[in-house]
Amino acid sequence: MADKCDLCLLGLIILSSLLTGISGVKDHVFISSGENVRLSCNNALSDCKSTTWNYNRFRHSAGVALIAGGIKNKDTERHERLSLESDCSLNIKNVTEEDYGFYKCRQYVNGQKQGPDADVFLHVLHVSVSLTSSSSSSSSSQTEISPGRSVTLSCQLYSYTVYSCDDRVSSGRFELLWVNQAGVDLKTDSRYQILSSSDQYHCIITLTTTLLNEDNNREWRCQLTHRNQLETSVRYTVKYSEAQTLRRHQAELQQQLLHKVHDHIQEKLKSV
């Protein structure tokens, strides 16, 4: 009986190896915008002169050759941010939301495909900032804004997939949350308005709140979990300018002085 089980196990291993060789290696990589990322190639060669990296943003769009014959395609907008490592992995510096999509590494020997392809799905998390009382908008991690203004932080997950965001969330594949510095879900705080929306390619969660004086240097974080595992997060730090901080301090001092003058006048009136 044990011999039969061993044979069955061996058969499953062989079948798994055959299927992997046919379908290739599939990898999901999660990254936040502004960071650097490394996409692995299923390298089977001693050099990368016969390596190609192709890219698709949408499922039915035409592919773009980023690397051909181990050489970067300089016709692409982001070629300066791309580099090839000695193991043929693809490096992307300063990732943007435009970099999400499907990447394929393929290698050739004498014109014949060598080994299985490496298929990499790159998911990018990005936060943008908008002020409701101003037409200005920013996507930096630190934005100089002022107390009393209403700010909306929009956190978007950009993904190459055939499934809608609602399907991915309801199935437990993805979850987006806004949390504070202690990791507490901000949906539990009535000060914040948290809304979720989606389309086929983007999962979106927004945080809206009115800024307070004490929010200076406060950090909020949008985090992505995939099958209950934290994959990546984007931090947003409220940063008031020195001029705003000085004006606020002067206003507080003036207010304190007015109170003292008022109290002094009241005391004088009582003594009359």
Coordinates of C-alpha atoms in Angstrom, one line a residue:
M1 CA 0.0 0.0 0.0
A2 CA 2.8 2.4 0.9
D3 CA 4.5 1.6 -2.4
K4 CA 1.3 2.6 -4.3
C5 CA 1.1 5.9 -2.3
D6 CA 4.7 6.6 -3.1
L7 CA 4.0 6.0 -6.8
C8 CA 0.9 8.2 -6.7
L9 CA 2.9 11.0 -5.1
L10 CA 5.7 10.7 -7.6
G11 CA 3.1 10.9 -10.4
L12 CA 1.6 14.0 -9.0
I13 CA 5.1 15.6 -8.7
I14 CA 5.9 14.8 -12.3
L15 CA 2.5 16.1 -13.5
S16 CA 3.0 19.3 -11.6
S17 CA 6.4 19.8 -13.1
L18 CA 5.0 19.2 -16.6
L19 CA 2.1 21.7 -16.0
T20 CA 4.6 24.3 -14.7
G21 CA 6.7 23.8 -17.8
I22 CA 3.7 24.4 -20.0
S23 CA 2.0 27.3 -18.2
G24 CA 5.1 29.0 -16.9
V25 CA 5.8 30.6 -13.5
K26 CA 3.1 33.1 -12.4
D27 CA 4.0 35.7 -9.7
H28 CA 1.9 38.5 -8.2
V29 CA 4.0 41.5 -7.0
F30 CA 2.5 44.3 -4.8
I31 CA 4.2 47.6 -4.6
S32 CA 3.5 51.2 -3.6
S33 CA 4.1 54.1 -6.0
G34 CA 7.4 55.8 -5.6
E35 CA 9.3 52.6 -4.6
N36 CA 11.6 50.4 -6.6
V37 CA 10.6 46.9 -7.6
R38 CA 12.4 43.8 -9.0
L39 CA 10.5 41.4 -11.3
S40 CA 12.0 37.9 -11.4
C41 CA 12.7 36.0 -14.6
N42 CA 12.8 32.2 -14.7
N43 CA 16.4 32.4 -15.8
A44 CA 17.8 29.2 -17.3
L45 CA 20.8 30.8 -19.2
S46 CA 24.3 31.9 -18.4
D47 CA 23.6 35.4 -19.7
C48 CA 20.7 37.6 -20.7
K49 CA 21.5 38.3 -24.3
S50 CA 18.5 36.2 -25.5
T51 CA 16.1 37.6 -22.9
T52 CA 12.9 39.5 -23.7
W53 CA 10.6 41.3 -21.3
N54 CA 7.1 42.2 -22.7
Y55 CA 4.4 44.3 -21.1
N56 CA 0.6 44.6 -21.3
R57 CA -1.5 47.0 -19.3
F58 CA -4.9 45.7 -20.4
R59 CA -5.8 42.1 -21.2
H60 CA -6.6 42.7 -24.9
S61 CA -4.1 45.5 -25.6
A62 CA -1.0 45.1 -27.8
G63 CA 2.1 44.1 -26.0
V64 CA 5.1 46.4 -25.7
A65 CA 8.7 45.1 -25.8
L66 CA 10.6 46.6 -22.9
I67 CA 13.7 44.4 -23.3
A68 CA 14.6 42.6 -26.5
G69 CA 17.8 40.5 -26.8
G70 CA 18.9 41.8 -23.5
I71 CA 18.8 45.4 -24.6
K72 CA 16.4 48.1 -23.4
N73 CA 13.9 49.5 -25.9
K74 CA 14.6 53.2 -25.7
D75 CA 11.3 54.0 -27.5
T76 CA 9.4 53.4 -24.3
E77 CA 8.6 56.4 -22.1
R78 CA 10.1 54.7 -19.0
H79 CA 13.2 53.2 -20.4
E80 CA 15.4 55.3 -18.1
R81 CA 13.8 53.7 -15.1
L82 CA 14.4 50.2 -16.3
S83 CA 17.4 48.0 -15.9
L84 CA 18.3 44.3 -16.3
E85 CA 20.1 42.4 -13.5
S86 CA 22.7 39.7 -14.1
D87 CA 20.0 37.0 -13.5
C88 CA 17.8 38.7 -16.1
S89 CA 15.3 40.1 -13.5
L90 CA 13.7 43.4 -14.5
N91 CA 14.2 46.4 -12.2
I92 CA 11.8 49.4 -12.2
K93 CA 12.8 52.5 -10.3
N94 CA 10.4 54.9 -8.8
V95 CA 7.3 53.0 -9.7
T96 CA 4.2 55.0 -10.8
E97 CA 0.5 54.0 -11.1
E98 CA 1.2 53.7 -14.9
D99 CA 3.5 50.7 -14.3
Y100 CA 0.8 48.3 -13.2
G101 CA 0.1 45.4 -15.6
F102 CA 1.3 42.1 -16.9
Y103 CA 5.0 41.4 -17.5
K104 CA 6.4 38.4 -19.3
C105 CA 10.0 37.2 -19.4
R106 CA 10.9 34.8 -22.2
Q107 CA 14.3 33.4 -23.2
Y108 CA 15.6 31.9 -26.5
V109 CA 18.4 29.6 -27.6
N110 CA 19.1 29.6 -31.3
G111 CA 15.7 31.1 -32.0
Q112 CA 13.9 28.5 -29.9
K113 CA 12.1 29.3 -26.6
Q114 CA 14.1 28.1 -23.6
G115 CA 12.2 26.9 -20.5
P116 CA 8.9 28.2 -19.2
D117 CA 8.0 31.9 -19.3
A118 CA 7.9 33.9 -16.2
D119 CA 4.6 35.7 -15.9
V120 CA 4.5 38.6 -13.4
F121 CA 1.4 40.6 -12.4
L122 CA 2.4 43.9 -11.0
H123 CA -0.2 45.6 -8.7
V124 CA 0.5 49.3 -7.7
L125 CA -1.0 51.1 -4.7
H126 CA -1.2 54.9 -5.1
V127 CA -2.6 57.8 -3.1
S128 CA -3.6 61.2 -4.5
V129 CA -4.7 64.2 -2.5
S130 CA -7.4 66.8 -3.3
L131 CA -8.6 69.9 -1.3
T132 CA -12.3 70.6 -1.6
S133 CA -11.8 74.3 -1.1
S134 CA -9.1 74.6 -3.8
S135 CA -8.7 73.5 -7.4
S136 CA -5.2 72.3 -6.7
S137 CA -4.4 68.6 -6.5
S138 CA -1.3 66.7 -5.4
S139 CA -0.1 63.1 -5.3
S140 CA 3.0 63.5 -3.1
S141 CA 3.3 61.8 0.3
Q142 CA 3.6 65.2 2.0
T143 CA 1.4 68.1 1.0
E144 CA 1.4 71.6 2.7
I145 CA -2.2 72.3 3.6
S146 CA -3.8 74.3 6.4
P147 CA -6.1 73.6 9.4
G148 CA -9.8 74.1 8.7
R149 CA -9.6 72.8 5.1
S150 CA -11.4 69.6 4.0
V151 CA -9.0 67.1 2.5
T152 CA -9.7 63.9 0.6
L153 CA -7.2 61.1 0.2
S154 CA -7.9 58.7 -2.6
C155 CA -6.1 55.4 -2.4
Q156 CA -6.3 53.3 -5.6
L157 CA -5.1 49.8 -6.3
Y158 CA -4.2 49.4 -10.0
S159 CA -4.3 45.8 -11.2
Y160 CA -4.2 43.8 -14.4
T161 CA -7.1 41.3 -14.0
V162 CA -10.2 39.9 -15.6
Y163 CA -12.1 40.2 -12.3
S164 CA -13.8 43.4 -11.1
C165 CA -12.8 45.0 -7.9
D166 CA -16.1 44.0 -6.3
D167 CA -15.4 40.3 -7.2
R168 CA -11.9 40.5 -5.7
V169 CA -13.1 42.1 -2.5
S170 CA -16.1 39.9 -2.0
S171 CA -14.0 36.8 -2.5
G172 CA -11.5 37.9 0.1
R173 CA -8.6 38.3 -2.4
F174 CA -8.1 42.0 -1.6
E175 CA -9.0 44.5 1.1
L176 CA -8.1 48.2 1.3
L177 CA -8.1 50.0 4.6
W178 CA -7.3 53.4 6.0
V179 CA -5.6 53.1 9.3
N180 CA -3.9 55.5 11.8
Q181 CA -0.3 55.3 13.0
A182 CA -1.3 52.6 15.6
G183 CA -2.9 50.5 12.8
V184 CA -6.5 51.2 13.9
D185 CA -9.1 51.1 11.2
L186 CA -10.3 54.7 10.7
K187 CA -13.8 53.6 9.9
T188 CA -14.2 53.3 13.7
D189 CA -13.7 57.0 14.1
S190 CA -16.7 59.2 13.2
R191 CA -14.3 62.1 12.4
Y192 CA -13.4 60.4 9.1
Q193 CA -15.7 59.6 6.1
I194 CA -14.5 56.4 4.4
L195 CA -16.0 55.4 1.1
S196 CA -15.2 52.5 -1.3
S197 CA -15.7 52.4 -5.0
S198 CA -14.4 50.5 -8.0
D199 CA -14.3 49.8 -11.6
Q200 CA -12.9 46.8 -13.6
Y201 CA -9.2 47.7 -13.1
H202 CA -9.1 49.9 -9.9
C203 CA -10.1 49.4 -6.3
I204 CA -10.6 52.7 -4.6
I205 CA -11.0 53.8 -1.0
T206 CA -11.2 57.5 0.0
L207 CA -10.7 59.2 3.3
T208 CA -12.3 62.7 3.8
T209 CA -11.8 64.8 6.9
T210 CA -11.5 68.4 8.1
L211 CA -7.9 69.2 9.2
L212 CA -7.3 70.3 12.8
N213 CA -4.4 72.2 14.3
E214 CA -3.1 69.1 16.0
D215 CA -3.0 67.2 12.7
N216 CA 0.4 68.6 11.8
N217 CA 2.8 65.7 11.2
R218 CA -0.1 63.2 11.7
E219 CA 0.2 60.1 9.5
W220 CA -2.5 58.1 7.9
R221 CA -1.8 54.9 6.0
C222 CA -3.7 53.1 3.2
Q223 CA -2.9 49.4 3.4
L224 CA -3.6 46.5 1.1
T225 CA -4.1 43.0 2.3
H226 CA -4.2 40.0 -0.1
R227 CA -5.8 36.8 1.4
N228 CA -5.5 38.4 4.8
Q229 CA -1.8 39.1 4.4
L230 CA -0.4 42.6 4.4
E231 CA 1.2 43.2 1.0
T232 CA 2.0 46.9 0.9
S233 CA 0.9 50.3 2.2
V234 CA 1.2 54.0 1.4
R235 CA 1.8 56.6 4.1
Y236 CA 0.4 60.1 3.9
T237 CA 1.8 62.7 6.3
V238 CA 0.0 66.0 7.0
K239 CA 2.6 68.8 6.9
Y240 CA 1.8 72.4 7.6
S241 CA 4.2 75.0 6.4
E242 CA 6.4 77.0 8.8
A243 CA 4.5 80.2 7.8
Q244 CA 1.2 78.5 8.6
T245 CA 2.5 77.2 11.9
L246 CA 3.8 80.7 12.8
R247 CA 0.5 82.4 11.9
R248 CA -1.4 79.8 13.9
H249 CA 0.9 80.3 16.9
Q250 CA 0.5 84.1 16.6
A251 CA -3.2 83.8 16.4
E252 CA -3.2 81.6 19.6
L253 CA -1.1 84.2 21.4
Q254 CA -3.4 87.0 20.3
Q255 CA -6.3 85.1 21.5
Q256 CA -4.7 84.5 24.9
L257 CA -3.8 88.2 25.1
L258 CA -7.4 89.2 24.4
H259 CA -8.6 86.9 27.1
K260 CA -6.2 88.4 29.6
V261 CA -7.2 91.9 28.7
H262 CA -10.8 91.0 29.0
D263 CA -10.3 89.4 32.4
H264 CA -8.3 92.4 33.5
I265 CA -11.1 94.8 32.4
Q266 CA -13.7 92.7 34.2
E267 CA -11.7 92.8 37.4
K268 CA -11.3 96.6 37.1
L269 CA -15.1 97.0 36.6
K270 CA -15.8 94.9 39.7
S271 CA -13.6 97.1 41.8
V272 CA -15.3 100.4 40.8

